[in-house]
mmCIF file of C-alpha atoms in Angstrom:
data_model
loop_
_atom_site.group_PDB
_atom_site.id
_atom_site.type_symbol
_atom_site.label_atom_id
_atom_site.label_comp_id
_atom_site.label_asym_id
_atom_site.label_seq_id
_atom_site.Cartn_x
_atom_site.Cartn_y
_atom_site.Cartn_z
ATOM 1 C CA UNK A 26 0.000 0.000 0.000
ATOM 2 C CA UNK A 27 1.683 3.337 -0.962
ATOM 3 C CA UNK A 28 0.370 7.213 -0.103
ATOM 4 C CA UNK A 29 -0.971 9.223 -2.881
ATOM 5 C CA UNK A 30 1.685 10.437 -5.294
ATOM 6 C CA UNK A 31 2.870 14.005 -4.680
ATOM 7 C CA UNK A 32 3.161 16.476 -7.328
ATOM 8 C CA UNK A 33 6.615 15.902 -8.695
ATOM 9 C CA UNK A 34 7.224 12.824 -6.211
ATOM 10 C CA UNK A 35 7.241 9.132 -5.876
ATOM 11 C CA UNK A 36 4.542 7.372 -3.860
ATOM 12 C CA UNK A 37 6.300 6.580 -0.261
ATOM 13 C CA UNK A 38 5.658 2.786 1.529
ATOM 14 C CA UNK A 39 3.311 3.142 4.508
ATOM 15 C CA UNK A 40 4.906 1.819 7.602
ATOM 16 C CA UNK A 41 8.663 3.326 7.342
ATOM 17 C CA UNK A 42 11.141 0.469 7.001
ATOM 18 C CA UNK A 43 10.572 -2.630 6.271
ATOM 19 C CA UNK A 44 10.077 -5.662 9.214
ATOM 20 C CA UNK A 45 13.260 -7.436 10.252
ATOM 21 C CA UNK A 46 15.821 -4.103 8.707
ATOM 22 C CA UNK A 47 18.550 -3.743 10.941
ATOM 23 C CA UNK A 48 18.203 -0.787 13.470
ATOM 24 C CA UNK A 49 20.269 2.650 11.988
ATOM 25 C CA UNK A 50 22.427 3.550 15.439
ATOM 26 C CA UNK A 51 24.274 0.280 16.988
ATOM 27 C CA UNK A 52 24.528 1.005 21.146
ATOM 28 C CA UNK A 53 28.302 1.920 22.114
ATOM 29 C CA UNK A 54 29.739 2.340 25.640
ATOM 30 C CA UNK A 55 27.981 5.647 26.528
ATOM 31 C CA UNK A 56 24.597 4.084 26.036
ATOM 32 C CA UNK A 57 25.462 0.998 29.102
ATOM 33 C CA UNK A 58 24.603 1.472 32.213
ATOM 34 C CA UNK A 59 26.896 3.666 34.696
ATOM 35 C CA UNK A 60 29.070 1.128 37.253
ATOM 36 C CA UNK A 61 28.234 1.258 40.671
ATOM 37 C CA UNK A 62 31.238 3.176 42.254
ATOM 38 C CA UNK A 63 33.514 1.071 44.893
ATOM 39 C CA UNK A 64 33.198 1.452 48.068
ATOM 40 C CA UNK A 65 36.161 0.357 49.466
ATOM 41 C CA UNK A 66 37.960 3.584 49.839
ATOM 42 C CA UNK A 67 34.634 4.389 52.530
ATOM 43 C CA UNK A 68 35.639 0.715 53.444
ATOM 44 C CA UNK A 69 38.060 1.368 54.891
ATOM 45 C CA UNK A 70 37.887 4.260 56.098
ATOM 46 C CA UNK A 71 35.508 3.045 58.841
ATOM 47 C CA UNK A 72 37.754 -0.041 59.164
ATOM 48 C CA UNK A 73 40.415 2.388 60.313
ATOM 49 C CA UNK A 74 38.154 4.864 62.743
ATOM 50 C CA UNK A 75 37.056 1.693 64.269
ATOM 51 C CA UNK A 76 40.689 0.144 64.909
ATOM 52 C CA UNK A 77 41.506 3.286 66.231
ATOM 53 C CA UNK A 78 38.442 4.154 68.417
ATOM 54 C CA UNK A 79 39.245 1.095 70.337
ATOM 55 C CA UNK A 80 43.161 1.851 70.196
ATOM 56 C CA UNK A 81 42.023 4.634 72.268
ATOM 57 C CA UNK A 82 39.483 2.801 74.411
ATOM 58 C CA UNK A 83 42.289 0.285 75.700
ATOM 59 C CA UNK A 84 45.061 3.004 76.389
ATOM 60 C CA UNK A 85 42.690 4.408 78.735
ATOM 61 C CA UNK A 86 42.735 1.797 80.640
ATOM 62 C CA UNK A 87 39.258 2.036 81.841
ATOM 63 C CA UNK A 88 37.689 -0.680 83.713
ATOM 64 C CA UNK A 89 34.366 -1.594 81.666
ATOM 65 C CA UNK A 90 33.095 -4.415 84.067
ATOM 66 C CA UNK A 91 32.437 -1.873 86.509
ATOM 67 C CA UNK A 92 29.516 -0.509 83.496
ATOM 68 C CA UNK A 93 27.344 -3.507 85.022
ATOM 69 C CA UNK A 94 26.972 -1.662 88.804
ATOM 70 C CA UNK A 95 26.678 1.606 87.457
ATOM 71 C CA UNK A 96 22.714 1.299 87.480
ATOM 72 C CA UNK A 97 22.853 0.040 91.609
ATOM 73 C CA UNK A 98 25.240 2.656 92.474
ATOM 74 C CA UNK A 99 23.121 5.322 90.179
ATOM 75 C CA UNK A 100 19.892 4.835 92.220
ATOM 76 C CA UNK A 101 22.048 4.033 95.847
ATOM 77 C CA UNK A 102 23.235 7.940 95.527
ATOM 78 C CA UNK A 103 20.997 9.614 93.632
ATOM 79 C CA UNK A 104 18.376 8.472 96.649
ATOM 80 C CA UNK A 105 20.862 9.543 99.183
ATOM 81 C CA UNK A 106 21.327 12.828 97.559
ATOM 82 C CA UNK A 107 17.372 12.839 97.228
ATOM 83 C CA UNK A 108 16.614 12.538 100.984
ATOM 84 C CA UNK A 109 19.142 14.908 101.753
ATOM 85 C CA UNK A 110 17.194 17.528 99.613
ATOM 86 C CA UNK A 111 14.010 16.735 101.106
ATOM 87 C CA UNK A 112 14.973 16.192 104.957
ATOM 88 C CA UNK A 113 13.780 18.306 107.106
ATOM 89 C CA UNK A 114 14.830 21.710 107.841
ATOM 90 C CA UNK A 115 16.898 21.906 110.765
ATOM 91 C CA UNK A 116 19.381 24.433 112.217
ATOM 92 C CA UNK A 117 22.213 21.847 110.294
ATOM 93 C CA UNK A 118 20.191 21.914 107.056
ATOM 94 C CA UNK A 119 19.381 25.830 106.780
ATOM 95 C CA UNK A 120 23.071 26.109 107.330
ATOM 96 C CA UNK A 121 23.829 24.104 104.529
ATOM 97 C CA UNK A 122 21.417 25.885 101.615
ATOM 98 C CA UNK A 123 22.645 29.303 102.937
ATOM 99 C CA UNK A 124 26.339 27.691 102.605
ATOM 100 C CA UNK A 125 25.847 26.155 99.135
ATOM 101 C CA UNK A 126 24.017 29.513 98.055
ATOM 102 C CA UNK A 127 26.687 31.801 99.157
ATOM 103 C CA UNK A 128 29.315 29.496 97.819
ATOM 104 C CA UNK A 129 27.213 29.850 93.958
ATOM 105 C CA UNK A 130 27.294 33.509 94.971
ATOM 106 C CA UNK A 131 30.745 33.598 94.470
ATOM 107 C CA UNK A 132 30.624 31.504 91.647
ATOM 108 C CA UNK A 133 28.500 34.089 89.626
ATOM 109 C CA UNK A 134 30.509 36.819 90.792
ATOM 110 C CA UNK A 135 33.948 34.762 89.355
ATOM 111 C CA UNK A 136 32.345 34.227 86.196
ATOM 112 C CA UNK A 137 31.095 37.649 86.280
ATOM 113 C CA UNK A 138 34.482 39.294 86.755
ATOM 114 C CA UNK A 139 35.942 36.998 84.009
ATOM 115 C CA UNK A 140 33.694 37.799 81.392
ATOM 116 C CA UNK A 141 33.946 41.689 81.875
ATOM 117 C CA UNK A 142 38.049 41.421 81.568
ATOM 118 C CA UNK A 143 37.452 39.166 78.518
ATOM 119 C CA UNK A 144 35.021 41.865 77.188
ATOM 120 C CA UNK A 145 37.034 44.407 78.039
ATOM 121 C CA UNK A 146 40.247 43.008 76.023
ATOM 122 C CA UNK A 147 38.392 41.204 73.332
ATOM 123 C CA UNK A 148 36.655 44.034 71.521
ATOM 124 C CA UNK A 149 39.682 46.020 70.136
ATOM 125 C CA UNK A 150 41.791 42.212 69.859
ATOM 126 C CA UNK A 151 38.565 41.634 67.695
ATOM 127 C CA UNK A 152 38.779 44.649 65.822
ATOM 128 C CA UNK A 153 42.617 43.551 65.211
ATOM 129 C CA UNK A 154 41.664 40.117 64.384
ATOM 130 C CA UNK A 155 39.509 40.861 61.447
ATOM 131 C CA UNK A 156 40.812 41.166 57.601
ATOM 132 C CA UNK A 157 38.523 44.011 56.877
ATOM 133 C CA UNK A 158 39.909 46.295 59.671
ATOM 134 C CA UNK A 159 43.511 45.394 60.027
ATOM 135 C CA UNK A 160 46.917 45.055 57.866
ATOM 136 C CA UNK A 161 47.655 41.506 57.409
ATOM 137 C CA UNK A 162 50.894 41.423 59.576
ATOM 138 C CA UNK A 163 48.897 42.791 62.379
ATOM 139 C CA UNK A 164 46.270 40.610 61.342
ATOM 140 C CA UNK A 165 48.688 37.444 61.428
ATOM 141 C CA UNK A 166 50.002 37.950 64.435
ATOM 142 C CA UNK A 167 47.180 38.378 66.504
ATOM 143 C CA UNK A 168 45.271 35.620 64.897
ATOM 144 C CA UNK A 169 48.535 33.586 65.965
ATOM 145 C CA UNK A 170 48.413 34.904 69.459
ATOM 146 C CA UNK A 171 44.557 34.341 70.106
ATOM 147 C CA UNK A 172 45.019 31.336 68.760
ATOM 148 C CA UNK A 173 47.712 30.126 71.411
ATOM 149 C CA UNK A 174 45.112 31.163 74.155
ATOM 150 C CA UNK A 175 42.324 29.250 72.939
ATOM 151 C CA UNK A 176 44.635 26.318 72.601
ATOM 152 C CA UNK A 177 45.187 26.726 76.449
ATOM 153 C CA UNK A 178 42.340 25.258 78.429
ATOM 154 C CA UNK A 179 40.851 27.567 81.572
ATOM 155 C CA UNK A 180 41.795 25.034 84.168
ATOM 156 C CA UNK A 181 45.843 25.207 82.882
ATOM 157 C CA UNK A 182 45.679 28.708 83.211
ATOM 158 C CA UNK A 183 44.616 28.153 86.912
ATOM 159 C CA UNK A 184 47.195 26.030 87.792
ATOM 160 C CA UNK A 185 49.888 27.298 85.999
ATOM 161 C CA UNK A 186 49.985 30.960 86.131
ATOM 162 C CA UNK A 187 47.317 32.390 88.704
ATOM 163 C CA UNK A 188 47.537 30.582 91.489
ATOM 164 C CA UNK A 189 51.167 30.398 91.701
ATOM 165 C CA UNK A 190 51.307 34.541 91.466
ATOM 166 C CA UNK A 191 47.867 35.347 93.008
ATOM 167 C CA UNK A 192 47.008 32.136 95.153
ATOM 168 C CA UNK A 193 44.219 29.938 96.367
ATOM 169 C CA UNK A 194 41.000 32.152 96.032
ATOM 170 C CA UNK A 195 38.592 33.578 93.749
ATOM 171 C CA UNK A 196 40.659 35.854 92.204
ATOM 172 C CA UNK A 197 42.604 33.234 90.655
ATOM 173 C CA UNK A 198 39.791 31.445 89.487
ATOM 174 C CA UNK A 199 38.277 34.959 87.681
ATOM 175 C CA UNK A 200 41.439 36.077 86.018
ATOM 176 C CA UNK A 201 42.109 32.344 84.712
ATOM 177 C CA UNK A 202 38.515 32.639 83.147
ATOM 178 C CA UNK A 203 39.142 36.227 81.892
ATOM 179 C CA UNK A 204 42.422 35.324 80.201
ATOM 180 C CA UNK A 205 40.459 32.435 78.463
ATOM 181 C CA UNK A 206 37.446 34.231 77.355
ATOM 182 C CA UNK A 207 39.615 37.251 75.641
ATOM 183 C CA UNK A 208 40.609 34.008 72.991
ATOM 184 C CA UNK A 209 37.180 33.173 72.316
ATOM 185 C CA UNK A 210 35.571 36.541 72.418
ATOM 186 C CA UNK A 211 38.013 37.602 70.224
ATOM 187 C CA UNK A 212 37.316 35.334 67.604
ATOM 188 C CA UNK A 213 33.822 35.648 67.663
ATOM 189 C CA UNK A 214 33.932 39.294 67.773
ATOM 190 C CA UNK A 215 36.032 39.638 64.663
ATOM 191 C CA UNK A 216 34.297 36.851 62.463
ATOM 192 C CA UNK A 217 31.364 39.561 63.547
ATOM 193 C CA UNK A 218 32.794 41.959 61.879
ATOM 194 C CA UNK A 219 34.087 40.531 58.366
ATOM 195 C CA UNK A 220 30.723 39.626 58.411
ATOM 196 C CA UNK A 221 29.446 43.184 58.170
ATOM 197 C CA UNK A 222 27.610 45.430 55.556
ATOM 198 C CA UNK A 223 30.464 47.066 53.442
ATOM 199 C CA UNK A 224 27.972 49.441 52.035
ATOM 200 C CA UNK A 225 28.564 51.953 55.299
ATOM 201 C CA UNK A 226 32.222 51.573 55.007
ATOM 202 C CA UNK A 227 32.361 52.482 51.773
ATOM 203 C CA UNK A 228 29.923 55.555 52.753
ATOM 204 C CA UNK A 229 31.823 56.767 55.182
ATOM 205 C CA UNK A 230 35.180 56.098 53.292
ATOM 206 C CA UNK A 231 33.568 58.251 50.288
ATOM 207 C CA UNK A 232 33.243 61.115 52.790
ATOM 208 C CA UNK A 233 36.277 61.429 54.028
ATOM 209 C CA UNK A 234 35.600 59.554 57.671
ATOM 210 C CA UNK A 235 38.824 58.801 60.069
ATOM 211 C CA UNK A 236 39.311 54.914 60.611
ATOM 212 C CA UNK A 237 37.932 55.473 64.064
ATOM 213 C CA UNK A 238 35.043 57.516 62.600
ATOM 214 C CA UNK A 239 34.324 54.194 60.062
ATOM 215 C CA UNK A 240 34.686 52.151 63.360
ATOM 216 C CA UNK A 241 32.260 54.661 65.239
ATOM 217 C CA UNK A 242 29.734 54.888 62.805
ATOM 218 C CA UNK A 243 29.868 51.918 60.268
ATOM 219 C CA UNK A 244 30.819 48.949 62.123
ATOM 220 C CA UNK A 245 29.893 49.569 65.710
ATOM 221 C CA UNK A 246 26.168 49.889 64.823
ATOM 222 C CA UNK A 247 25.838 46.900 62.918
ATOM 223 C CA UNK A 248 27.635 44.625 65.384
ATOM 224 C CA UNK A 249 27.219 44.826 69.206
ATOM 225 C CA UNK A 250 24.247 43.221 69.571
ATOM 226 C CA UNK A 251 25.616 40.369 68.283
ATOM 227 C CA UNK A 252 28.838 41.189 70.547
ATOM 228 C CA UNK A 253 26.587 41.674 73.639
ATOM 229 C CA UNK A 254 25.086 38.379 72.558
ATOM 230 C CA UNK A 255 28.262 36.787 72.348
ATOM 231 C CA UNK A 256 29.302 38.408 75.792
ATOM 232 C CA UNK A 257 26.136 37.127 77.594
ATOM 233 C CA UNK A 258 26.666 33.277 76.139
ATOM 234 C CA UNK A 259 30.176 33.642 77.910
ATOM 235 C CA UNK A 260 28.666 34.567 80.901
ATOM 236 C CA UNK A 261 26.689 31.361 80.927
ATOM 237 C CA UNK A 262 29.918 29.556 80.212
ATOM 238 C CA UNK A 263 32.063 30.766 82.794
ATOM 239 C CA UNK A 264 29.590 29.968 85.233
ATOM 240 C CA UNK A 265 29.831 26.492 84.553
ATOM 241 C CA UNK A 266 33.934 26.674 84.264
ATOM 242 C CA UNK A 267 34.314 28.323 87.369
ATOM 243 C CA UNK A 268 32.612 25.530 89.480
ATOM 244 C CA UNK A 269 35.812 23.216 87.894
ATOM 245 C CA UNK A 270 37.938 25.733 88.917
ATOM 246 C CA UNK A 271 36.384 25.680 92.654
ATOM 247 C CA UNK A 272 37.661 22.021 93.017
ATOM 248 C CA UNK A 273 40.797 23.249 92.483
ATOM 249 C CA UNK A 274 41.259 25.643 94.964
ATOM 250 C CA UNK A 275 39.462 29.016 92.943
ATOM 251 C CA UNK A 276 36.696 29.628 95.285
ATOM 252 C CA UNK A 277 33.171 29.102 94.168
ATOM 253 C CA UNK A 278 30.944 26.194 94.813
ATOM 254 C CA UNK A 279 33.245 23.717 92.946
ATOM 255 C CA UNK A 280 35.619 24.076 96.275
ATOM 256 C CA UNK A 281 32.772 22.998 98.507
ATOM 257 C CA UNK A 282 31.910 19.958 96.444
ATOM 258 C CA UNK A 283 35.148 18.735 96.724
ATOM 259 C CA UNK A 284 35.339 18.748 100.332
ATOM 260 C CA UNK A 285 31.811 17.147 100.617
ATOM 261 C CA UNK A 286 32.919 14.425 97.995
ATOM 262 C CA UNK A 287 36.236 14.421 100.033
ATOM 263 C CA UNK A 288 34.046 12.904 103.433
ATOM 264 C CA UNK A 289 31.115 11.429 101.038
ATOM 265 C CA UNK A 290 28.627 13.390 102.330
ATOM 266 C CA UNK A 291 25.901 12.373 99.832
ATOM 267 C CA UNK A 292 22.945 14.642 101.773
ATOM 268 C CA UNK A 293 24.677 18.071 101.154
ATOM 269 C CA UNK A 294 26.145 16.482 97.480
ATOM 270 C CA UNK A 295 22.472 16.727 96.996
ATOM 271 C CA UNK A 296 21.978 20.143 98.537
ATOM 272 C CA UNK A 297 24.636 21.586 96.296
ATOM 273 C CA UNK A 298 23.630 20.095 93.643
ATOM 274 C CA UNK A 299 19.907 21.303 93.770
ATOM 275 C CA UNK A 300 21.374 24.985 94.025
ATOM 276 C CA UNK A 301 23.490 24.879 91.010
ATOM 277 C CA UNK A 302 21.184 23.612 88.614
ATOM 278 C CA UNK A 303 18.294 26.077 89.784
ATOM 279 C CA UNK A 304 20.522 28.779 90.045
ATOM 280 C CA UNK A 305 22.167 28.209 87.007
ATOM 281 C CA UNK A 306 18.823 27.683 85.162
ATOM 282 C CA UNK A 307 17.508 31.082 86.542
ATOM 283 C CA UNK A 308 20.756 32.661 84.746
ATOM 284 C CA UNK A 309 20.505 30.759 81.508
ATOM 285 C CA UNK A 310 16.486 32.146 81.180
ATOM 286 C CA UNK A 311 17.496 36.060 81.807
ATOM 287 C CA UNK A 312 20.665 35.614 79.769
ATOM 288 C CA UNK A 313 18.550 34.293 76.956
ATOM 289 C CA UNK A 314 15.940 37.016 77.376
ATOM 290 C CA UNK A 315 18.341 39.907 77.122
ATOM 291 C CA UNK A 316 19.707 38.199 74.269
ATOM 292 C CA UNK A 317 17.027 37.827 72.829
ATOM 293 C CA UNK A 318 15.607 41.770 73.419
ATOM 294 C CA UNK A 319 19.157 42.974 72.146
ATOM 295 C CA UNK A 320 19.378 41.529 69.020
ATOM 296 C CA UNK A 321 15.122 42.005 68.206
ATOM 297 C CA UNK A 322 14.686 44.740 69.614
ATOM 298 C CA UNK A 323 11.461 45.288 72.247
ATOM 299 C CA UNK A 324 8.446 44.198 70.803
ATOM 300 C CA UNK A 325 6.015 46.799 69.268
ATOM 301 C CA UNK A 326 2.769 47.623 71.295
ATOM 302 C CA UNK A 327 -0.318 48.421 69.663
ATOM 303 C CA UNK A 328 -1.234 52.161 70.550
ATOM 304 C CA UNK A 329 -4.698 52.610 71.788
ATOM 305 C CA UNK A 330 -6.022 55.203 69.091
ATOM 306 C CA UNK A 331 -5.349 52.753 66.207
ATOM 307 C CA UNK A 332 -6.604 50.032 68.437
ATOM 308 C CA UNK A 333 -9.630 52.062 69.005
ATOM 309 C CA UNK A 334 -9.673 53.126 64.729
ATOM 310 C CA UNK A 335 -9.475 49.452 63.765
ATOM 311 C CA UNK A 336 -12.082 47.644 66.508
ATOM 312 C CA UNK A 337 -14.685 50.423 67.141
ATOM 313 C CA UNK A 338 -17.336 50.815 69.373
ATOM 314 C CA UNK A 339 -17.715 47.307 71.125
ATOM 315 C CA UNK A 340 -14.764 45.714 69.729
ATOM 316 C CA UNK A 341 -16.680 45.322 66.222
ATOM 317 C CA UNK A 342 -13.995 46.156 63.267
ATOM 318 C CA UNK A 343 -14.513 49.242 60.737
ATOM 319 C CA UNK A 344 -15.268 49.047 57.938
ATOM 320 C CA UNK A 345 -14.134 52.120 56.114
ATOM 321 C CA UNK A 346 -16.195 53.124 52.689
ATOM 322 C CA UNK A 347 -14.102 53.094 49.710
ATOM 323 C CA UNK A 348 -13.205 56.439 48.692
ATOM 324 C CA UNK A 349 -15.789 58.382 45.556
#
C-alpha cells in the first residue's frame, strides 16, 4: 500500500522500514549502564576509625566491668542525695542551703568578673583580628596569638599561672577565666565583623571619615548586639567553668563539692547540687531574654487610638467606605 503520489514525487511505503531491517544507530559504551562506584575507599575508612576508636578505648585503661553496677550505684546515691534535699529543715540543714548559696554567689561573681576582663580586652583584639579592619601582619600575628590562648584550656591557666602569682582564692579562678574568654571573644567578635555590611564603610570612606570615625559609625552599629550576645553566652559559660575551677582551689561552689565528695557526704552532694542547677537555670532564662531583646529589639505595642480606629465601638472592626 503506498500514499498518494505528490506532485513531482514518488509514492512513499506506509509503515517506514521494512520488518526485520537492521536498526540505523548500533549502542556503544555511553549508552550501558553507569558502574556502581567502589566502596572500598569508605571501606576502609571506617575499618580504620574503628581500629583506632578502640586503640584509644584500651590506652585508657578504663575498667568496663564496673559498666554492670553503674545502674545500683546510680539509684544508691541519687536516693541519698534525694533525701538529703528533702529532709527536714533543721538548724544543720538551713546552714547548709545558705552555705551552698553563698558558695554559687561567688561563683556568679567569678564568672562575672571573668567575662567583663574578657570583654574588656576582646573588643579592640577583635577589631585587630579581622581582615577588613587590620593590615595583614597585624592581622597574622594576633590571629597567631589568640590562637595560642584558645589552645590553652581555663583550668591550665589556673594552675599554671594564677595561682602560683595570686594564690588559692577567687581571684585566681576569675582572672584564669578572663584570660580564656579574651581568645574566644576575640574570635567571635572579629568573624562579627568581616561579616558586616560594606555598604557603610564604603559611605563613610567616600566622605572622608577617620578609621575610628568608620569604626564609630559603620561597624559599631551593625555589630554589638551580636557582641553583647556573644558576651552574655560567655557569661553562661564561665559559670559552669568556674565551678571546675572551685575544686581546684578558685573559690566558688566547685571548692565545697570537693570537700563534701572528700568525706562522702551524699545529703549536702544533693543540697549543692539542687542549688546549682536552679541557680544556674535562673541565669541561663534572663541571659537568653536579654539576648534575645538585644538583638530584636522590644516588641512593638499596639497604641490605643489605632486600636480604638481598627475595633470600634464594642470591639466590632470598621469598615471604612471606599473612597468616591
Amino acid at each position: 500500500m503506498t500514499e498518494p503520489i505528490e506532485p513531482g514525487g514518488q509514492s512513499r511505503p506506509v509503515g517506514g522500514p521494512q520488518a526485520g531491517s537492521a536498526p540505523r544507530h548500533t549502542p556503544d559504551r555511553l549508552d550501558r549502564r553507569p558502574v556502581k562506584p567502589s566502596k572500598l575507599g569508605w571501606n576502609l575508612g571506617l575499618l580504620a576509625f574503628g581500629i583506632l576508636v578502640i586503640a584509644a578505648v584500651s590506652a585508657t585503661g578504663a575498667n568496663f566491668a564496673r559498666l554492670a553496677e553503674f545502674p545500683a550505684n546510680f539509684m544508691t546515691y541519687s536516693s541519698l542525695m534525694v533525701q538529703g534535699v528533702f529532709q527536714p529543715l533543721t538548724p544543720e540543714v538551713q546552714a547548709a542551703w545558705g552555705t551552698a548559696f553563698s558558695d554559687m554567689l561567688e561563683s556568679v561573681q567569678i564568672a562575672w568578673i571573668g567575662t567583663v576582663v574578657g570583654a574588656l580586652f576582646s573588643l579592640p583584639m577583635g577589631f585587630l583580628a579581622a581582615r577588613n579592619m587590620t593590615p595583614l601582619p597585624i592581622y597574622v600575628v594576633v590571629r597567631f596569638i589568640l590562637s595560642v590562648i584558645r589552645a590553652v584550656p581555663e583550668i591550665v591557666f589556673a594552675i599554671a599561672v594564677m595561682l602560683p602569682i595570686f594564690g588559692l582564692g577567687p581571684l585566681a579562678g576569675a582572672l584564669a577565666l578572663g584570660v580564656s574568654s579574651i581568645g574566644t571573644l576575640s574570635k567571635l567578635i572579629s568573624e562579627a565583623i568581616e561579616g558586616v555590611d560594606p555598604g557603610p564603610l564604603e559611605s563613610a570612606r567616600a566622605s572622608g571619615a577617620s578609621k575610628l570615625q568608620m569604626i564609630r559609625w559603620a561597624v559599631l552599629p551593625q555589630v554589638m548586639p551580636e557582641v553583647i550576645a556573644i558576651w552574655l553566652y560567655r557569661f553562661e559559660v564561665n559559670i559552669r567553668a568556674s565551678a571546675i575551677l572551685g575544686v581546684l582551689g578558685a573559690g566558688g561552689i566547685g571548692s565545697l563539692l570537693s570537700a563534701l565528695f572528700n568525706v562522702r557526704a551524699w545529703d549536702r552532694i544533693g543540697i549543692t547540687l539542687v542549688v546549682i542547677i536552679v541557680v544556674t537555670i535562673i541565669i541561663d532564662q534572663i541571659s537568653a531574654w536579654i539576648r534575645h531583646r538585644v538583638i530584636h529589639g522590644a516588641p512593638k505595642k499596639q497604641s490605643r487610638a489605632s486600636s480604638g480606629r481598627a475595633h470600634g465601638v464594642g470591639g466590632r472592626p470598621v469598615v471604612e467606605s471606599p473612597p468616591t
